[in-house]
mmCIF file of C-alpha atoms in Angstrom:
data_model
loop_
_atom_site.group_PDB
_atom_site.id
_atom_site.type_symbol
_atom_site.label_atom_id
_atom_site.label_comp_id
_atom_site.label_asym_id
_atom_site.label_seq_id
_atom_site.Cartn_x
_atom_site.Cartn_y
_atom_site.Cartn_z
ATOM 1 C CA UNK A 1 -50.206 45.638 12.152
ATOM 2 C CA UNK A 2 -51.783 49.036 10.999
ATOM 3 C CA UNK A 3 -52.217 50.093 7.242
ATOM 4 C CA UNK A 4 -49.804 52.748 8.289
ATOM 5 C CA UNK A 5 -47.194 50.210 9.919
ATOM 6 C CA UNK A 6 -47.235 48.136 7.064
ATOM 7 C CA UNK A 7 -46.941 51.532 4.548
ATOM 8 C CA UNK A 8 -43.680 52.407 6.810
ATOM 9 C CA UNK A 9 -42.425 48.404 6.385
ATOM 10 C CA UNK A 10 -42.750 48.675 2.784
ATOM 11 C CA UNK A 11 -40.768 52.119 2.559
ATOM 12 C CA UNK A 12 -37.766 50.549 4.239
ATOM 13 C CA UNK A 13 -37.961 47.688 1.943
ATOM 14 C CA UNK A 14 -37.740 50.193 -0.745
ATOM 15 C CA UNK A 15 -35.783 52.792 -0.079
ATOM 16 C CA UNK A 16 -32.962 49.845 1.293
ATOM 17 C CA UNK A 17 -33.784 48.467 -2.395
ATOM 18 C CA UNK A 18 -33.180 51.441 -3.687
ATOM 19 C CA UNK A 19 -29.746 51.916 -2.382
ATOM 20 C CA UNK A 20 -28.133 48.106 -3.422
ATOM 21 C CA UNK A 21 -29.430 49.028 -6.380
ATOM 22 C CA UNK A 22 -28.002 52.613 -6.501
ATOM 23 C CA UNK A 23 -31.290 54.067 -7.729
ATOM 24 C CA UNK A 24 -32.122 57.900 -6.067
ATOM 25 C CA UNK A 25 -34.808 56.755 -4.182
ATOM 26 C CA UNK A 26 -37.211 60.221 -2.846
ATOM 27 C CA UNK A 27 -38.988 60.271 -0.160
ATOM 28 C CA UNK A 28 -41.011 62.969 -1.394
ATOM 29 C CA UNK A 29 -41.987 60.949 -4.129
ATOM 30 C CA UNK A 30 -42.695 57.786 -2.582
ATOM 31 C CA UNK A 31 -44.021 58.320 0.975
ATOM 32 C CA UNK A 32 -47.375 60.448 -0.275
ATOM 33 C CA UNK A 33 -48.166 57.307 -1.966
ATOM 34 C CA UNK A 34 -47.798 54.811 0.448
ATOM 35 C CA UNK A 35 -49.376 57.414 3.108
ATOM 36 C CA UNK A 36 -52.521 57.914 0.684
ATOM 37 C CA UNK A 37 -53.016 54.358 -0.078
ATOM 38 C CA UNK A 38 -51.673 52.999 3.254
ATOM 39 C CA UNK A 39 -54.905 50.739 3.424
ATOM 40 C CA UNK A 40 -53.932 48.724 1.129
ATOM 41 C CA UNK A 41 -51.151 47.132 2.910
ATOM 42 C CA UNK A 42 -52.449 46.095 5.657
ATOM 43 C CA UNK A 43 -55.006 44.242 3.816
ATOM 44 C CA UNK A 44 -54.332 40.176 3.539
ATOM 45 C CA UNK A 45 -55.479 40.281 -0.447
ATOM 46 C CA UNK A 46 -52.914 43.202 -1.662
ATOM 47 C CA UNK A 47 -50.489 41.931 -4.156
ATOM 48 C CA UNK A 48 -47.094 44.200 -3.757
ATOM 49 C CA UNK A 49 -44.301 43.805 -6.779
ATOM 50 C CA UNK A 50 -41.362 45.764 -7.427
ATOM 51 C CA UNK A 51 -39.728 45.645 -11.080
ATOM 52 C CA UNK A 52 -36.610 47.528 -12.928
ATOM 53 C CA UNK A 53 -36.364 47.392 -16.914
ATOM 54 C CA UNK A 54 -33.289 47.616 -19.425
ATOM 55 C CA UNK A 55 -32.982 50.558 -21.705
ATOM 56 C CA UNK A 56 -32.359 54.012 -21.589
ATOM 57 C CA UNK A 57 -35.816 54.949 -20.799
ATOM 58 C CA UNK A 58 -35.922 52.702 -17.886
ATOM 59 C CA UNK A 59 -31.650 53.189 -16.171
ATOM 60 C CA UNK A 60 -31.993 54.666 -12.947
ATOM 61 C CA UNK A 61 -35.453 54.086 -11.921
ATOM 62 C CA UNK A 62 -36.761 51.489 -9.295
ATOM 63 C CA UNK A 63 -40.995 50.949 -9.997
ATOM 64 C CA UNK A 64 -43.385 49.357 -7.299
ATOM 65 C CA UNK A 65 -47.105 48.356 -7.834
ATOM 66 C CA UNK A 66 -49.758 46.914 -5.621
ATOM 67 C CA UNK A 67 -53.084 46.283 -5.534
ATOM 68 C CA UNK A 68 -55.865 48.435 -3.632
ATOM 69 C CA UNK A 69 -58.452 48.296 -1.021
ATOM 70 C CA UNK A 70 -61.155 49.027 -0.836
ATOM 71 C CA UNK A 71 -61.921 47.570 -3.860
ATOM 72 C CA UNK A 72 -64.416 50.165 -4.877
ATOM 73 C CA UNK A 73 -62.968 53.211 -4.632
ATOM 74 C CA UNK A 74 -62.116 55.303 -7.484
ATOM 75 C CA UNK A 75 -58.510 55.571 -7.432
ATOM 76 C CA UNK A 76 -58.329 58.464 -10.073
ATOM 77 C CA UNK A 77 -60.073 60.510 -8.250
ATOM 78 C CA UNK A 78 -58.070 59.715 -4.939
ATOM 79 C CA UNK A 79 -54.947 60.393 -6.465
ATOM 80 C CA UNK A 80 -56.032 63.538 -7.495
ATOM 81 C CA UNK A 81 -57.101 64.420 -4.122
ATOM 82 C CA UNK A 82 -54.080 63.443 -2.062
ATOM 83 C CA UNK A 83 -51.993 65.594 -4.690
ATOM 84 C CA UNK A 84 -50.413 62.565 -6.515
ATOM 85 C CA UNK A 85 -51.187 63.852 -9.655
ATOM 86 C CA UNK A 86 -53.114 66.746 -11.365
ATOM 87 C CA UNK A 87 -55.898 67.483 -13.102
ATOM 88 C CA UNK A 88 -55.173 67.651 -16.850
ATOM 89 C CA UNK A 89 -58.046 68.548 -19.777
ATOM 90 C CA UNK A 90 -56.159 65.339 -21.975
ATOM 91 C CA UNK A 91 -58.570 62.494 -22.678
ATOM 92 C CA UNK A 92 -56.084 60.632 -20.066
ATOM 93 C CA UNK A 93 -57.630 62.294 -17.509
ATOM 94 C CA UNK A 94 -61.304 61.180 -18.492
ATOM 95 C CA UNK A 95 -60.602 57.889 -19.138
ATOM 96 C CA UNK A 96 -60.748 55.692 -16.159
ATOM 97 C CA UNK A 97 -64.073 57.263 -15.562
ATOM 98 C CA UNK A 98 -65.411 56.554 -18.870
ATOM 99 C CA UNK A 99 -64.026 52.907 -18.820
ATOM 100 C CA UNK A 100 -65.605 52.743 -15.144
ATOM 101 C CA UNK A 101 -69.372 53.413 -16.865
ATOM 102 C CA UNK A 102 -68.689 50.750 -19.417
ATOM 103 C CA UNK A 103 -66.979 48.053 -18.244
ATOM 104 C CA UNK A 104 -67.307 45.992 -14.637
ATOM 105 C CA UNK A 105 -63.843 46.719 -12.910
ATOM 106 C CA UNK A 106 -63.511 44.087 -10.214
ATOM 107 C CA UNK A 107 -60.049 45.608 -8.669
ATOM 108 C CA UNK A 108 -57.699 48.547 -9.194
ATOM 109 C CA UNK A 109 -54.065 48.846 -9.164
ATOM 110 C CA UNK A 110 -51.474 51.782 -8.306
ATOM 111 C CA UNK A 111 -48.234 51.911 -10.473
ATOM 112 C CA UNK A 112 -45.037 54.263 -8.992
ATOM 113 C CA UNK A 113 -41.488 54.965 -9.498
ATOM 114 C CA UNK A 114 -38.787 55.879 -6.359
ATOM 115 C CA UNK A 115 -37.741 58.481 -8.734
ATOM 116 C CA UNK A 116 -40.635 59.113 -10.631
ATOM 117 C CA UNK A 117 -43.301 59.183 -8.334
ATOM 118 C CA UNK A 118 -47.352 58.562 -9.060
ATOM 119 C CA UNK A 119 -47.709 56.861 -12.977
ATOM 120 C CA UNK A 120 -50.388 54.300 -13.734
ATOM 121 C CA UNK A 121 -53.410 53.073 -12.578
ATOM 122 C CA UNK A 122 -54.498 49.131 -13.699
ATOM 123 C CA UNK A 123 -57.835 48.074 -13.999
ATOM 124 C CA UNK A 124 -58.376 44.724 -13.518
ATOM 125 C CA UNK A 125 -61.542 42.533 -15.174
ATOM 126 C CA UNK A 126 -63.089 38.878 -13.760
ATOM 127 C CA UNK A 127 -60.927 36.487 -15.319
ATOM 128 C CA UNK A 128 -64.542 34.894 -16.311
ATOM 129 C CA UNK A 129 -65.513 38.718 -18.064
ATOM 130 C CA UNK A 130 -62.709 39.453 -20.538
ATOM 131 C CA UNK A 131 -63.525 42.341 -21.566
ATOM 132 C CA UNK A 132 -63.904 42.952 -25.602
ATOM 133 C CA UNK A 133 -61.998 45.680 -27.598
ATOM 134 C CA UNK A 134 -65.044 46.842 -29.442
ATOM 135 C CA UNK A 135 -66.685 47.965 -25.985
ATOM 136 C CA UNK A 136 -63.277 49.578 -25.278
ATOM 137 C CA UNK A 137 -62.116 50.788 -28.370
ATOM 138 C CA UNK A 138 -66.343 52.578 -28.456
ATOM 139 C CA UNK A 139 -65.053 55.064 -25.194
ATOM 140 C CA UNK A 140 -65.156 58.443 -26.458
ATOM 141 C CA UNK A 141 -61.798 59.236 -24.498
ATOM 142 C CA UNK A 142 -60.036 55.936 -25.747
ATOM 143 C CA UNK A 143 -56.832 56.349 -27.910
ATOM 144 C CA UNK A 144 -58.339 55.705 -31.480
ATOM 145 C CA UNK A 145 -54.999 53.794 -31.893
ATOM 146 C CA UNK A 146 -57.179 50.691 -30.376
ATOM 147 C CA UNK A 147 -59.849 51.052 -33.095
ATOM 148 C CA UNK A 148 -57.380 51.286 -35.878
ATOM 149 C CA UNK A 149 -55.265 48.347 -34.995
ATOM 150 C CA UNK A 150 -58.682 46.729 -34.450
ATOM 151 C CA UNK A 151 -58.133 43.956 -37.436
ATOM 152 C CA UNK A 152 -54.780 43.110 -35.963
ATOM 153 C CA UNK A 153 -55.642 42.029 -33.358
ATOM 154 C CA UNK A 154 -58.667 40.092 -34.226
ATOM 155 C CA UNK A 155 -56.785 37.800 -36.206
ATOM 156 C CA UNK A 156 -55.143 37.135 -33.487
ATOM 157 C CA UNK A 157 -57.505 36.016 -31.303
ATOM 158 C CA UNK A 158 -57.386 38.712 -29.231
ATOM 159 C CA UNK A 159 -60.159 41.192 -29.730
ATOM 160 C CA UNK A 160 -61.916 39.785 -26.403
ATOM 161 C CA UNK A 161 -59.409 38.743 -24.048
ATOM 162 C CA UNK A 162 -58.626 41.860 -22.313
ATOM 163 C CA UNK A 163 -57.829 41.111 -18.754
ATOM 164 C CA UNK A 164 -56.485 43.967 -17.859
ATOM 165 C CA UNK A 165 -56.351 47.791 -18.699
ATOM 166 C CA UNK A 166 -53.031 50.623 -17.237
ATOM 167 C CA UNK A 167 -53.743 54.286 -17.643
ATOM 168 C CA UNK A 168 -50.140 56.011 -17.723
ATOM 169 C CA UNK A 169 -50.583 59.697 -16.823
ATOM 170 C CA UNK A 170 -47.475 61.255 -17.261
ATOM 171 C CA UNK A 171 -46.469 59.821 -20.569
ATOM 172 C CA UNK A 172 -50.080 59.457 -22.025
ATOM 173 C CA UNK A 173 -50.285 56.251 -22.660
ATOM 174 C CA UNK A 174 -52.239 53.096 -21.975
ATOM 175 C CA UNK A 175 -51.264 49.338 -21.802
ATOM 176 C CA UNK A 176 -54.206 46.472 -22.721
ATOM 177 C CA UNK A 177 -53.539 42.906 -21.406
ATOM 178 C CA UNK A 178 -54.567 40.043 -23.174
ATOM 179 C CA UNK A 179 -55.963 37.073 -21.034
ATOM 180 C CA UNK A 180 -55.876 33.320 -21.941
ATOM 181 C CA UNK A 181 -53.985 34.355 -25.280
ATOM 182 C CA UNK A 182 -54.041 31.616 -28.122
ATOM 183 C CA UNK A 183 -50.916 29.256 -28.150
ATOM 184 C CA UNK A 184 -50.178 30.042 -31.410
ATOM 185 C CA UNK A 185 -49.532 33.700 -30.486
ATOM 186 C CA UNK A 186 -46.221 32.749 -28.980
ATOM 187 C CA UNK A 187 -44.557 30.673 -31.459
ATOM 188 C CA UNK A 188 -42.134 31.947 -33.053
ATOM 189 C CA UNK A 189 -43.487 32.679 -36.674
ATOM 190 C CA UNK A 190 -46.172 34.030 -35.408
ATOM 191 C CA UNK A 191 -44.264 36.420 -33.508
ATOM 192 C CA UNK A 192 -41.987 37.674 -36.320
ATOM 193 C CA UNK A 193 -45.087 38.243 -38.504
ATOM 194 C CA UNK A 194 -46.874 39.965 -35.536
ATOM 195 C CA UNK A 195 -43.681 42.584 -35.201
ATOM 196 C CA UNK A 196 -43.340 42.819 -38.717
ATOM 197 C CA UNK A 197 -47.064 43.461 -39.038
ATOM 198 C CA UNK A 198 -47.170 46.317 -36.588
ATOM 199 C CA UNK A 199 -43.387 48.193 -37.594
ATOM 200 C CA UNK A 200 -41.077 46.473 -34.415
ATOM 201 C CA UNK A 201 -37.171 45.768 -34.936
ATOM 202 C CA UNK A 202 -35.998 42.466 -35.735
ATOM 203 C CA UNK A 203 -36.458 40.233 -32.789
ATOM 204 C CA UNK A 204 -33.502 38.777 -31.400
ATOM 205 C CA UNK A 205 -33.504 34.782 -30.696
ATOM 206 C CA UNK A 206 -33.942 35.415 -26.846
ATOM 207 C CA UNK A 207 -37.027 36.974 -27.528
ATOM 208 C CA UNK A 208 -38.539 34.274 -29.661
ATOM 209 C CA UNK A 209 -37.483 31.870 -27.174
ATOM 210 C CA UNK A 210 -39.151 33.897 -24.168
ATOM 211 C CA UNK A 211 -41.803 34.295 -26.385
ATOM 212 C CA UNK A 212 -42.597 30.332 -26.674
ATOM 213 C CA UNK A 213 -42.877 30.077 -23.028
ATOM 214 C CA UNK A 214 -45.027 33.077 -22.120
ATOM 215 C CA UNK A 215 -48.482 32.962 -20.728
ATOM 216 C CA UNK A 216 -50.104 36.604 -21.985
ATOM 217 C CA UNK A 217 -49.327 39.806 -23.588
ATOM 218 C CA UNK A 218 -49.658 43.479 -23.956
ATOM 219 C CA UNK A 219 -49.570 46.453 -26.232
ATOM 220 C CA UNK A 220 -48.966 49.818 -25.244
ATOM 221 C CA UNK A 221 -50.975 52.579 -27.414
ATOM 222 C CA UNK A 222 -50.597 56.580 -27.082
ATOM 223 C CA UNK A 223 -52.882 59.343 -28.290
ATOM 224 C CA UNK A 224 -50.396 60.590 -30.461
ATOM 225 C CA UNK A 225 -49.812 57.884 -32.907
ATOM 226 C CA UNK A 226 -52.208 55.000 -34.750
ATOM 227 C CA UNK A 227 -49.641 52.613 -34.186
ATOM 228 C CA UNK A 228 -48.752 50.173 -31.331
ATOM 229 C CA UNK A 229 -46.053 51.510 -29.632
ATOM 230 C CA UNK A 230 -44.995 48.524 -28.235
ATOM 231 C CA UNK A 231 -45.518 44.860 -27.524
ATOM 232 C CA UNK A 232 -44.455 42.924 -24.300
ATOM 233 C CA UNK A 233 -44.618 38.914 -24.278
ATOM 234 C CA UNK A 234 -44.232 37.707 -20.266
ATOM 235 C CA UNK A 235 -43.481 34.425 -18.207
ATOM 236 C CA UNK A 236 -44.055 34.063 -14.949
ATOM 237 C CA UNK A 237 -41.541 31.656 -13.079
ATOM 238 C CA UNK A 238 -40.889 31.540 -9.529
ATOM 239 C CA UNK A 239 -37.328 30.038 -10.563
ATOM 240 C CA UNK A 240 -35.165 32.682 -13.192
ATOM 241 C CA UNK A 241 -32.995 29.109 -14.014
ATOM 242 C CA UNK A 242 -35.611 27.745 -15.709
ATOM 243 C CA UNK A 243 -36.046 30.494 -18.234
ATOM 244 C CA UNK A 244 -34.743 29.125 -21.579
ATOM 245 C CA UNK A 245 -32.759 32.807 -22.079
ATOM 246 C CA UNK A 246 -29.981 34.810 -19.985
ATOM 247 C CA UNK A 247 -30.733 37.170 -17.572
ATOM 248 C CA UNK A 248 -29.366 40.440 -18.456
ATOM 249 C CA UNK A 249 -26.427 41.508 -15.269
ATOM 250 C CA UNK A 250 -29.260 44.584 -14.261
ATOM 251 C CA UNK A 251 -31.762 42.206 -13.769
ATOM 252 C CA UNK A 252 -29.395 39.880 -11.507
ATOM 253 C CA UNK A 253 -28.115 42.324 -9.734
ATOM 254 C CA UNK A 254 -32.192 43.470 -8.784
ATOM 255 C CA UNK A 255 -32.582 40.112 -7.962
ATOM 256 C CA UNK A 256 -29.926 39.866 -5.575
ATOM 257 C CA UNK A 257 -31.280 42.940 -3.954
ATOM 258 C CA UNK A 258 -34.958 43.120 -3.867
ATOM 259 C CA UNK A 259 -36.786 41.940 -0.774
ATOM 260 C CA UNK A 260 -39.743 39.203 -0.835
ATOM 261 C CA UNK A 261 -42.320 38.003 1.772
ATOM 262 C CA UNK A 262 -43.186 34.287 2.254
ATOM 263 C CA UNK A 263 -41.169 30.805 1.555
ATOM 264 C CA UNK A 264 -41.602 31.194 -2.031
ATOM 265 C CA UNK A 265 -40.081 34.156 -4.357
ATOM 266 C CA UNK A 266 -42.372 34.637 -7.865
ATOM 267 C CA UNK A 267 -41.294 36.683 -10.777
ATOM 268 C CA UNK A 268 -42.832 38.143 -13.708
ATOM 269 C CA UNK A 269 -40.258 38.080 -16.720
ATOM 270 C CA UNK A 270 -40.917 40.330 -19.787
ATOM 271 C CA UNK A 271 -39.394 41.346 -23.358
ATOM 272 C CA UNK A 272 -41.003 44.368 -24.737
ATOM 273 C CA UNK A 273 -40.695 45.283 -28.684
ATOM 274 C CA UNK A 274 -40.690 48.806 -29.679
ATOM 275 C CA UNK A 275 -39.328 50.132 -33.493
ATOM 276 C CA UNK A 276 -36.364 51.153 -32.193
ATOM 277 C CA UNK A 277 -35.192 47.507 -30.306
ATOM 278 C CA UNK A 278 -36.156 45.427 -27.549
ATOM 279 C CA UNK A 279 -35.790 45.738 -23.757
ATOM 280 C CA UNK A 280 -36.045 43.568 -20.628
ATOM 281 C CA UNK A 281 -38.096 43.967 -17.346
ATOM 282 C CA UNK A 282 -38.472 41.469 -14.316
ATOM 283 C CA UNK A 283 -41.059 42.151 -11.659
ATOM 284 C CA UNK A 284 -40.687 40.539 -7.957
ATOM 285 C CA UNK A 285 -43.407 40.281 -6.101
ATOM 286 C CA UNK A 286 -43.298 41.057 -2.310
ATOM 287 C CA UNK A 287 -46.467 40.247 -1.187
ATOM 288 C CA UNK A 288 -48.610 38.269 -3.362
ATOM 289 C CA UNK A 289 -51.734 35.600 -3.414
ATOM 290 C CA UNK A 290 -52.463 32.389 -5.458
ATOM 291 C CA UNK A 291 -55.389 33.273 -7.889
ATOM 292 C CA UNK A 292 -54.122 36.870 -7.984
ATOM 293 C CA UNK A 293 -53.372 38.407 -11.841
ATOM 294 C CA UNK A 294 -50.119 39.775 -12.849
ATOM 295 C CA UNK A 295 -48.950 43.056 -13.731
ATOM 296 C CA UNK A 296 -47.065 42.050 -16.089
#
């Protein structure tokens, strides 16, 4: 099947998402980004996920990511090219490029909404070279946000496990994913005194028990603010009744709806703290490969 087959296979599975789910699902929005990556899917390594998200920000939006081919193409500059997004003088613009001369990126990512259109861009680092947050927080065009939450971190083990690094153009933000995170990280203590630490609400009891089975984390930092914005604890499961917390009725109902390729379904299951509360997220993969690293 041609990259362009498979592109039109995957719109049908989301736009017919889309509609169980009663999201708006635009064409205009969606198709240019299949069409300019349509490459991708016909390759046998892409990893394809689709994921919704409690809270206001979130209601009404249906997200897909995959992975890209080739693998050394600069996908920043692509999407600027095909028109998926526009050139902006913001450090956000610069800093893919600047990460690219500093760090070894073994394989990019494409982030979009059915609403929203073109968002992030992942960059994803050898799970053998974690990447250190000295080296990143040293880019002239990184948020200095990463710098001056530079201590937290490091007493948490974390200053150099990043695994993973999402640009977010239109809301100016970036995410940093911690690799191979120390156990202690996700007990519950230690979770209350890392959100009390950094300024997040009260964690509820499902949180600290999703928290105690996840396998990594991530903080999302902005250019406008020295503090982290938010923290998100995941589990991956590829059975949601094994979770030791509820699934929210949103989250069942995406379930019930989404599509998946292969025998097996796999999920990615997330709580993200922010000051003002917590929210849910569950990615489902459609396409994906053993030995292939999350989105989160």
């Amino acid at each position: 099947m041609s990259g362009t087959a498979e592109a039109a296979e995957l719109y049908s599975a989301i736009e017919e998402s889309a509609r169980l789910l009663d999201v708006a699902c635009s064409r205009d929005k969606v198709w240019p980004v299949l069409s300019a990556y349509e490459d991708a899917f016909a390759h046998p390594a892409t990893v394809v996920a689709f994921r919704v998200a409690t809270g206001v920000r979130h209601v009404g939006e249906l997200d897909c990511r995959f992975t890209t081919h080739p693998k050394d193409r600069d996908p920043y500059a692509f999407a600027l090219s095909n028109g998926l997004t526009t050139q902006t003088n913001h450090p956000v613009g610069a800093l893919l490029f600047d990460v690219q001369g500093r760090c070894p990126i073994d394989s990019y990512g494409i982030d979009f909404g059915v609403v929203g259109g073109f968002k992030k861009i992942y960059s994803f680092f050898t799970p053998d070279d974690l990447q250190g947050l000295s080296k990143l927080a040293g880019i002239p065009s990184m948020p200095r946000s990463l710098a001056e939450n530079a201590d937290f971190f490091t007493r948490h083990g974390l200053d150099d496990r990043v695994g993973v690094f999402g640009i977010d153009y239109p809301h100016r933000t970036v995410n940093v994913y911690f690799n191979e995170v120390p156990a202690e990280c996700f007990e519950p203590k230690t979770i209350l005194s890392m959100l009390r630490e950094i300024g997040m609400a009260e964690p509820s009891e499902q949180l600290l028990q999703l928290g105690r089975a996840a396998f990594g984390l991530y903080v999302t930092l902005s250019w406008d603010s020295s503090k982290i914005e938010r923290i998100c604890f995941a589990v991956t499961t590829t059975d949601l009744t094994t979770l030791p917390v509820r699934i929210e009725p949103e989250i069942e109902q995406f379930v019930k709806s989404v599509p998946f390729g292969g025998a097996d379904r796999k999920f990615v299951y997330g709580v993200a703290s922010s000051p003002e509360g917590e929210y849910y997220k569950l990615e489902s993969h459609y396409k994906w490969n053993s030995g292939a690293m999350d989105f989160i």
